[in-house]
Short mmCIF file of C-alpha atoms in Angstrom, two decimals:
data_model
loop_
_atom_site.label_atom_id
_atom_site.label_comp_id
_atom_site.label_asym_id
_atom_site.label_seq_id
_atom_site.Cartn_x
_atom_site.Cartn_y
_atom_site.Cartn_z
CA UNK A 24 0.00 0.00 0.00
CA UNK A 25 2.73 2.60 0.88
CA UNK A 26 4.61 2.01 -2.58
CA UNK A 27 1.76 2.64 -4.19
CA UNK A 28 0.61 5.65 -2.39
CA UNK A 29 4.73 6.29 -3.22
CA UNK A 30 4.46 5.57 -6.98
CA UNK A 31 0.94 7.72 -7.17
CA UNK A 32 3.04 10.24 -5.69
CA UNK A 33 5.80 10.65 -8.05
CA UNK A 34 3.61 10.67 -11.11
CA UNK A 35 2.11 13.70 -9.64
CA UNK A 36 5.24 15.46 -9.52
CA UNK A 37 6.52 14.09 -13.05
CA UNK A 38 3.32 15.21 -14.72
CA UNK A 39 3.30 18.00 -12.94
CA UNK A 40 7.43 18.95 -13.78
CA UNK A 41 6.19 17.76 -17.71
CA UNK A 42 3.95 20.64 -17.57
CA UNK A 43 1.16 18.69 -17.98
CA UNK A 44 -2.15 18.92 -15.59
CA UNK A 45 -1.68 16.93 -12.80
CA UNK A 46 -4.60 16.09 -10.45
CA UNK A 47 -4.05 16.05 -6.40
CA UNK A 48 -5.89 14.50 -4.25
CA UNK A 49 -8.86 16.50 -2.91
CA UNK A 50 -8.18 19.29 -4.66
CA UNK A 51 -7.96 21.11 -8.55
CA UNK A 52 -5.49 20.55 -11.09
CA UNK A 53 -2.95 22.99 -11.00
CA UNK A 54 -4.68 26.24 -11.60
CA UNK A 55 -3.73 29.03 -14.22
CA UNK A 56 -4.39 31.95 -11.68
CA UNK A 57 -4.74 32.62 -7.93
CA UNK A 58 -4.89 35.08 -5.47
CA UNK A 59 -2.12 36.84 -3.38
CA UNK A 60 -2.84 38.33 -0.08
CA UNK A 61 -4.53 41.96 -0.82
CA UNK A 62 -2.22 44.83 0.18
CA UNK A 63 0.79 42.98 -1.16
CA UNK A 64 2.24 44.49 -3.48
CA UNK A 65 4.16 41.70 -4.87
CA UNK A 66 6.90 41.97 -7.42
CA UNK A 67 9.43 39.20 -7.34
CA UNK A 68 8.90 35.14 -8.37
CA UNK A 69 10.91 32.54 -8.30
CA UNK A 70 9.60 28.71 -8.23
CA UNK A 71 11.31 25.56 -6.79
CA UNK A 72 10.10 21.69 -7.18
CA UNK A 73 5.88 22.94 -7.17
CA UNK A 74 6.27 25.69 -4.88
CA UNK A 75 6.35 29.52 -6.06
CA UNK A 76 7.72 32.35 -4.03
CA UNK A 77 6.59 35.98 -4.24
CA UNK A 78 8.14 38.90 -2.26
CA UNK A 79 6.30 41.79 -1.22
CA UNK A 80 7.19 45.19 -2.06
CA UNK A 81 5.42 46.61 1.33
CA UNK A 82 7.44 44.90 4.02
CA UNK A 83 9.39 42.11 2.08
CA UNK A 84 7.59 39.51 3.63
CA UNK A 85 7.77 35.81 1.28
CA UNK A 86 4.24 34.65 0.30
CA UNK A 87 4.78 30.46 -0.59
CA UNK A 88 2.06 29.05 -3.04
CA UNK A 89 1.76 25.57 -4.18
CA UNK A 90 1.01 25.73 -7.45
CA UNK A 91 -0.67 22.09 -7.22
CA UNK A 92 -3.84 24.37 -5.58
CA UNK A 93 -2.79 27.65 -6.17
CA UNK A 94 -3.25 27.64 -2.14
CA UNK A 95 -0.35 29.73 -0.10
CA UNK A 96 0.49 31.34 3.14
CA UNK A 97 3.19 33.93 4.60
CA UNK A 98 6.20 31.84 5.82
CA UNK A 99 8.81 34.11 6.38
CA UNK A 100 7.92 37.79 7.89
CA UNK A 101 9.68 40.93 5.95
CA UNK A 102 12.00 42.91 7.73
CA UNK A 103 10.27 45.76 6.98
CA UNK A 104 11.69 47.03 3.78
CA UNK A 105 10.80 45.35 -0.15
CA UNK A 106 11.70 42.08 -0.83
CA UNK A 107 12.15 41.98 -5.21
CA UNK A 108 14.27 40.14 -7.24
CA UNK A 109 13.90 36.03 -6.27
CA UNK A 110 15.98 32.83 -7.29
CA UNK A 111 15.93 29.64 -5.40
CA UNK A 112 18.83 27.01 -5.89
CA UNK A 113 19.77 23.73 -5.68
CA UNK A 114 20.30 23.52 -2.23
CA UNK A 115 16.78 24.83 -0.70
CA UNK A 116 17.98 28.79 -0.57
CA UNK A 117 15.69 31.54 -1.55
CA UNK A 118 17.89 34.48 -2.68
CA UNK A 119 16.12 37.65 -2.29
CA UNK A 120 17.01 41.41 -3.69
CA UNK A 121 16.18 44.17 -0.88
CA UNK A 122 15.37 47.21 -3.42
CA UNK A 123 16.16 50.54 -1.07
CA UNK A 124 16.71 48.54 2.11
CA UNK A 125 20.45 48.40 0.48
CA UNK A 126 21.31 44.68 1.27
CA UNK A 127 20.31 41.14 0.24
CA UNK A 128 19.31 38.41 2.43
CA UNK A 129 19.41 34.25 1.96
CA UNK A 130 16.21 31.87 3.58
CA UNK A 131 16.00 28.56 3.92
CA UNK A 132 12.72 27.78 1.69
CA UNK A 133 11.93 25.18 4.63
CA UNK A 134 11.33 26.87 7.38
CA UNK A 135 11.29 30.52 6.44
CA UNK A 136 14.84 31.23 8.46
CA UNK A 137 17.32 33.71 7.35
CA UNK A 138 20.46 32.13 6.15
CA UNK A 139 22.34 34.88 5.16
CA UNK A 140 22.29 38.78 5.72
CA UNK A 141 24.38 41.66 3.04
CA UNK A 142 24.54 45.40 3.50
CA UNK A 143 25.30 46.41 0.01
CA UNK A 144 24.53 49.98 0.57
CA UNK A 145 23.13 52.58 2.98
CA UNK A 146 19.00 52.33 2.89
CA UNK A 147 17.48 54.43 0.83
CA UNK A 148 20.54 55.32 -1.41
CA UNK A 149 20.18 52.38 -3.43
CA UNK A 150 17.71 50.07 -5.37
CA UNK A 151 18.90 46.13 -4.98
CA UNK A 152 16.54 44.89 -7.96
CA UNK A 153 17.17 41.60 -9.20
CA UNK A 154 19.29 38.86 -8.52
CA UNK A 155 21.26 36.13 -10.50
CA UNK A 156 22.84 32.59 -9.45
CA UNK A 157 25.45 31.20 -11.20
CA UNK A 158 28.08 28.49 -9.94
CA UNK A 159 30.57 30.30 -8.18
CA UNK A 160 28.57 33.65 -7.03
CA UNK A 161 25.40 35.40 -6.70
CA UNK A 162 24.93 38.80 -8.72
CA UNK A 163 22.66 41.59 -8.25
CA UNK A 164 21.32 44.78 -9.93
CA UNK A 165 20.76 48.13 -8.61
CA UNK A 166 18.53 50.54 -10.52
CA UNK A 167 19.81 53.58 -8.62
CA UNK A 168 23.75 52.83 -9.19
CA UNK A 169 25.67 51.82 -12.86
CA UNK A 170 26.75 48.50 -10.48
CA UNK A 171 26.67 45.35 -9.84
CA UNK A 172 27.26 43.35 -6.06
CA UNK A 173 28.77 39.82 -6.14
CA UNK A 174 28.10 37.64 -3.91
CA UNK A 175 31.19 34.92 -3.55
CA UNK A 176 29.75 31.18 -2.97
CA UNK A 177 32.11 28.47 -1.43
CA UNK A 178 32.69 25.05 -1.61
CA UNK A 179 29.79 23.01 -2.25
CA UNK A 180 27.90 26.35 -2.72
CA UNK A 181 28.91 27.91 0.80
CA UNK A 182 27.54 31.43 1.75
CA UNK A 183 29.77 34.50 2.28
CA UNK A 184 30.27 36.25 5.30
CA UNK A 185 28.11 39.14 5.97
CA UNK A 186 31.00 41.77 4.36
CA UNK A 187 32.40 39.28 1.99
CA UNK A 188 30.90 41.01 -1.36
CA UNK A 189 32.55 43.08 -4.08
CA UNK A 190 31.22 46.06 -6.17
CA UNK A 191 31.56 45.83 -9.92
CA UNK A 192 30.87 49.13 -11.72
CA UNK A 193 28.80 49.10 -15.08
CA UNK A 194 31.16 50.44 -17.89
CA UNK A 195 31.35 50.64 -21.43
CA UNK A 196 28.26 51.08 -22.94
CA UNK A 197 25.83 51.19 -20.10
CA UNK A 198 25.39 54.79 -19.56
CA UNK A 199 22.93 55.82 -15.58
CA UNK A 200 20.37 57.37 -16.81
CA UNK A 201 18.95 60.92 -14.68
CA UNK A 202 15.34 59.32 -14.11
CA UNK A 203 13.45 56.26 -14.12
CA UNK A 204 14.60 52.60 -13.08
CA UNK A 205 18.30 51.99 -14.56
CA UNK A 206 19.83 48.31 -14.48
CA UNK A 207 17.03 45.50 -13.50
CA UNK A 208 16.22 41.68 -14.90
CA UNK A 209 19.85 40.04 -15.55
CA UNK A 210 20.34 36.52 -16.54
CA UNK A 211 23.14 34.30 -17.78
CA UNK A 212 23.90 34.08 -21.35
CA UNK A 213 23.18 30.63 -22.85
CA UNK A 214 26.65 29.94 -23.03
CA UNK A 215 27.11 31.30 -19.03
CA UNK A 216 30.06 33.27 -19.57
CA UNK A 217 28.44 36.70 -19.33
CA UNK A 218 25.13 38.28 -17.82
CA UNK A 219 22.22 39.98 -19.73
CA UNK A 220 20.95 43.13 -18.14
CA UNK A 221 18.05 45.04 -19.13
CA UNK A 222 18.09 49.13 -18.29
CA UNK A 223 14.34 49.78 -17.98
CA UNK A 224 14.17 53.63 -19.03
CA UNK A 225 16.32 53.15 -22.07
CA UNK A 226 14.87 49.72 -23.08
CA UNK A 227 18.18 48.24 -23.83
CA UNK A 228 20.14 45.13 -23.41
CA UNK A 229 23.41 44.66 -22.63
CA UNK A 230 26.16 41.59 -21.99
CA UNK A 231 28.53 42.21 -19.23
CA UNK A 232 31.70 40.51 -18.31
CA UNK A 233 31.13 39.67 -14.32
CA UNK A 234 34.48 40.02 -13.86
CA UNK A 235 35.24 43.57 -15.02
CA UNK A 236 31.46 45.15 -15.77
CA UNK A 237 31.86 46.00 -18.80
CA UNK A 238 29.00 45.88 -20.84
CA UNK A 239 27.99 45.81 -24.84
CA UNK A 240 24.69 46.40 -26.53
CA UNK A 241 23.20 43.34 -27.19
CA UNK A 242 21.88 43.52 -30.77
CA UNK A 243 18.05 43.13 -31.00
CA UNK A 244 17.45 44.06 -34.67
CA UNK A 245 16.03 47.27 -33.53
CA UNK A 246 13.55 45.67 -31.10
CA UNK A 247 13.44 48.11 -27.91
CA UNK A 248 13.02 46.73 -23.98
CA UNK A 249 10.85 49.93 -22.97
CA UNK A 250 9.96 49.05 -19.21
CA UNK A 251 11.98 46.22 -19.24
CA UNK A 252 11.59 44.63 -16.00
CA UNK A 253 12.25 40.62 -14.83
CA UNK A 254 14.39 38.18 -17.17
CA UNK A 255 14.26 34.31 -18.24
CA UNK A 256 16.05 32.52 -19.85
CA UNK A 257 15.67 29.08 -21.41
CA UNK A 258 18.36 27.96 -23.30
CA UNK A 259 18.83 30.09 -26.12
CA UNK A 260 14.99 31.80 -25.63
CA UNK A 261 14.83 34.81 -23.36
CA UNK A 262 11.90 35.93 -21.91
CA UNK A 263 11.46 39.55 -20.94
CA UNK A 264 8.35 40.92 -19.51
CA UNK A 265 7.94 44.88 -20.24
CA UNK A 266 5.52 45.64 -17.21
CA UNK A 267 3.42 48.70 -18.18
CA UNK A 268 3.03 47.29 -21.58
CA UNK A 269 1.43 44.11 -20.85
CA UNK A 270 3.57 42.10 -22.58
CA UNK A 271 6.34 39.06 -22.40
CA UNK A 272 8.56 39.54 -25.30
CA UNK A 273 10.54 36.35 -26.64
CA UNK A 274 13.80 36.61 -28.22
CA UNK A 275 16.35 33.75 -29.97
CA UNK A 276 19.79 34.74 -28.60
CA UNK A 277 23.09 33.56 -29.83
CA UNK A 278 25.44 31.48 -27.75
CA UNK A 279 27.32 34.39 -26.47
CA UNK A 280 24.41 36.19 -25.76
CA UNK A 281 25.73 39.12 -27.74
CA UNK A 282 22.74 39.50 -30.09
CA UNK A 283 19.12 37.87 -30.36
CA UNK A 284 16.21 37.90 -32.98
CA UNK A 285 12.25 38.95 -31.87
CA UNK A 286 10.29 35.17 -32.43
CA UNK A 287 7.19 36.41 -30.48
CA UNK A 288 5.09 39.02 -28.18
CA UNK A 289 3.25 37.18 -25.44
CA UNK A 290 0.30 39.16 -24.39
CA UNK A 291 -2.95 38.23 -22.07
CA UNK A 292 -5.75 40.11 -20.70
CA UNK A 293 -4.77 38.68 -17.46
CA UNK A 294 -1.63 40.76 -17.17
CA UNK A 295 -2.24 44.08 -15.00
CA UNK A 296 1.25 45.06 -15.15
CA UNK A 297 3.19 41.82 -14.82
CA UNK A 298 6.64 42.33 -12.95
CA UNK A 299 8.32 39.27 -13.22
CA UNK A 300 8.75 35.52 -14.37
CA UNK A 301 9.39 32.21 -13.44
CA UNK A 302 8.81 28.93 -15.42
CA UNK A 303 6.85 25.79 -14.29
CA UNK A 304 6.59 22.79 -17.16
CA UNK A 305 5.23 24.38 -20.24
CA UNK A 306 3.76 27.91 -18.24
CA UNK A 307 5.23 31.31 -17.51
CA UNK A 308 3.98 32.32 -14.10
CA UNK A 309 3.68 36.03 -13.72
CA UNK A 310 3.02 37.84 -10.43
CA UNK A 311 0.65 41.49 -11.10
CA UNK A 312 2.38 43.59 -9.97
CA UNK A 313 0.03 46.46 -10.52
CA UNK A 314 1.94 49.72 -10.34
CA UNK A 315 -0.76 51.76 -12.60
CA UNK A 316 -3.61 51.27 -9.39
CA UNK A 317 -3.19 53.28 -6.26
CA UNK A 318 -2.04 50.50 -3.54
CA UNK A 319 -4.34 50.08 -0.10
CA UNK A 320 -4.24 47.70 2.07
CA UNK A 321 -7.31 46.05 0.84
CA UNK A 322 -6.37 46.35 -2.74
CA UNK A 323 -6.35 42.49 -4.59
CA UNK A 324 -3.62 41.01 -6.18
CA UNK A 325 -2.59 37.92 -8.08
CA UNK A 326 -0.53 35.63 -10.06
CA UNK A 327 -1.58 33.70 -13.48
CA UNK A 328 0.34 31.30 -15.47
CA UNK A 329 0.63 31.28 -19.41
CA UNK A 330 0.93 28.46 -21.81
CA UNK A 331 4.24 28.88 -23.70
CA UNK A 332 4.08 25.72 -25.85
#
């Protein structure tokens, strides 16, 4: 009886990992929208195994879904100041961006606990945004400084001490701009040897080198990132979402990452200013992030899911 109720178990997940509707017991197959907690504000996404996790930009407080039931709760309390850009690893770590808190912090996506803290900056002179893994370091954005913070992993993928980061300034190409959001989304490039990183109020693209921040124009036949806001990146496809216009645009990249062709323009009347991405089987999930309404703490929020096939 328990290797069945084993084997019933892990079909659920592989169907569920194929993409493909996947039934649980007692409840609905994994829905294509749900609710967020109104007041939220939420921005960031990032998904591990069937579980999604969305920061919120009001006290940075980590709202855990299972996409199986689109059912969720708070399970790690803010520290008072946004929580944005989200990855999870390998090794059951959320990585979260602080925006103007300054800093960066690491959970452990089992019990909520905080791993890891990072002063990057002084709060409120700086704009953590988004945040990057790659196999030797963690990387981060800030829209309010031409930068970039490294975060050094270890061994086996061992955290930094709290002051063990490094500030890489954003050169060649990437000009700060006076107003608006600056660097935000980055990614590897398919070939990992460089990062993408969008610059919202210019709607451009650019590859840096991590290791000296220089950065190129990444050629997009003319296509322009306006509102450019989180990354993804599958392979050689690159998904950008361009909040305030609704829309997920899809690019084929070369290897390097140093130029990409326009394949499609993802839209939905779902989206009320999508922030950011994450993948699950064949579907985009997409948090609103709804910057055009007035937040309350009563106003409704939510994340739906897209079929990318």
């Amino acid at each position: 009886m328990r290797a069945r109720r084993l084997l019933a178990g892990t079909a659920v997940l592989v169907a569920a990992l194929a993409g493909a509707p996947a039934a649980v017991a007692g409840t609905a197959p994994f829905p294509a929208e749900f609710p967020l907690p109104n007041g939220f504000q939420p921005e960031g996404i990032a998904i591990g195994g069937t579980s999604a996790y969305f920061g919120s930009r009001v006290d940075g407080s980590i709202f855990k879904v299972d996409l199986a039931t689109g059912r969720g709760s708070v399970f790690s309390k803010g520290p008072g100041t946004p929580s944005l850009g989200l990855k999870v690893d390998g090794r059951g770590r959320l990585f979260v961006s602080g925006g103007n808190g300054g800093d960066a912090r690491v959970l452990d996506t089992r019990t909520g606990k905080v791993l890891a803290s990072y002063a990057f900056a002084e709060p409120g002179t700086s704009f953590v945004n988004d945040v990057v893994l790659t196999r030797s370091a963690a990387y981060f954005t800030d829209s309010f400084k031409p930068v970039l913070y490294r975060l050094p992993l270890g061994r086996n993928g061992s955290l930094p001490a709290a002051g063990e980061f490094s500030t890489i300034p954003l050169t060649g190409d990437f000009v700060q701009g006076a107003t608006g959001v600056n660097a935000n989304g980055l990614v590897t490039t398919p070939d990992e040897d460089a990062l993408l990183v969008v610059q919202s109020n210019t709607g451009k693209l650019f590859r840096v080198d991590p290791r000296t921040g220089v950065a190129r124009t990444v050629d997009l036949g003319g296509a322009l990132l306006t509102n450019g806001d989180g990354l993804l990146r599958l392979g050689r496809t690159l998904f950008v979402v361009q909040n305030r216009l609704n829309v997920v645009t899809q690019f084929r990249l070369a290897e390097d990452g140093g130029s990409g062709k326009l394949t499609r323009s993802i839209t939905d009347p779902r989206f009320d200013v999508p922030a950011t991405v994450a993948q699950f089987g064949h579907r985009l999930y997409l948090p609103n992030a709804r910057f055009t309404t007035p937040p309350t703490p009563t106003t409704p929020y939510n994340a739906v899911a897209v079929d990318i096939r």
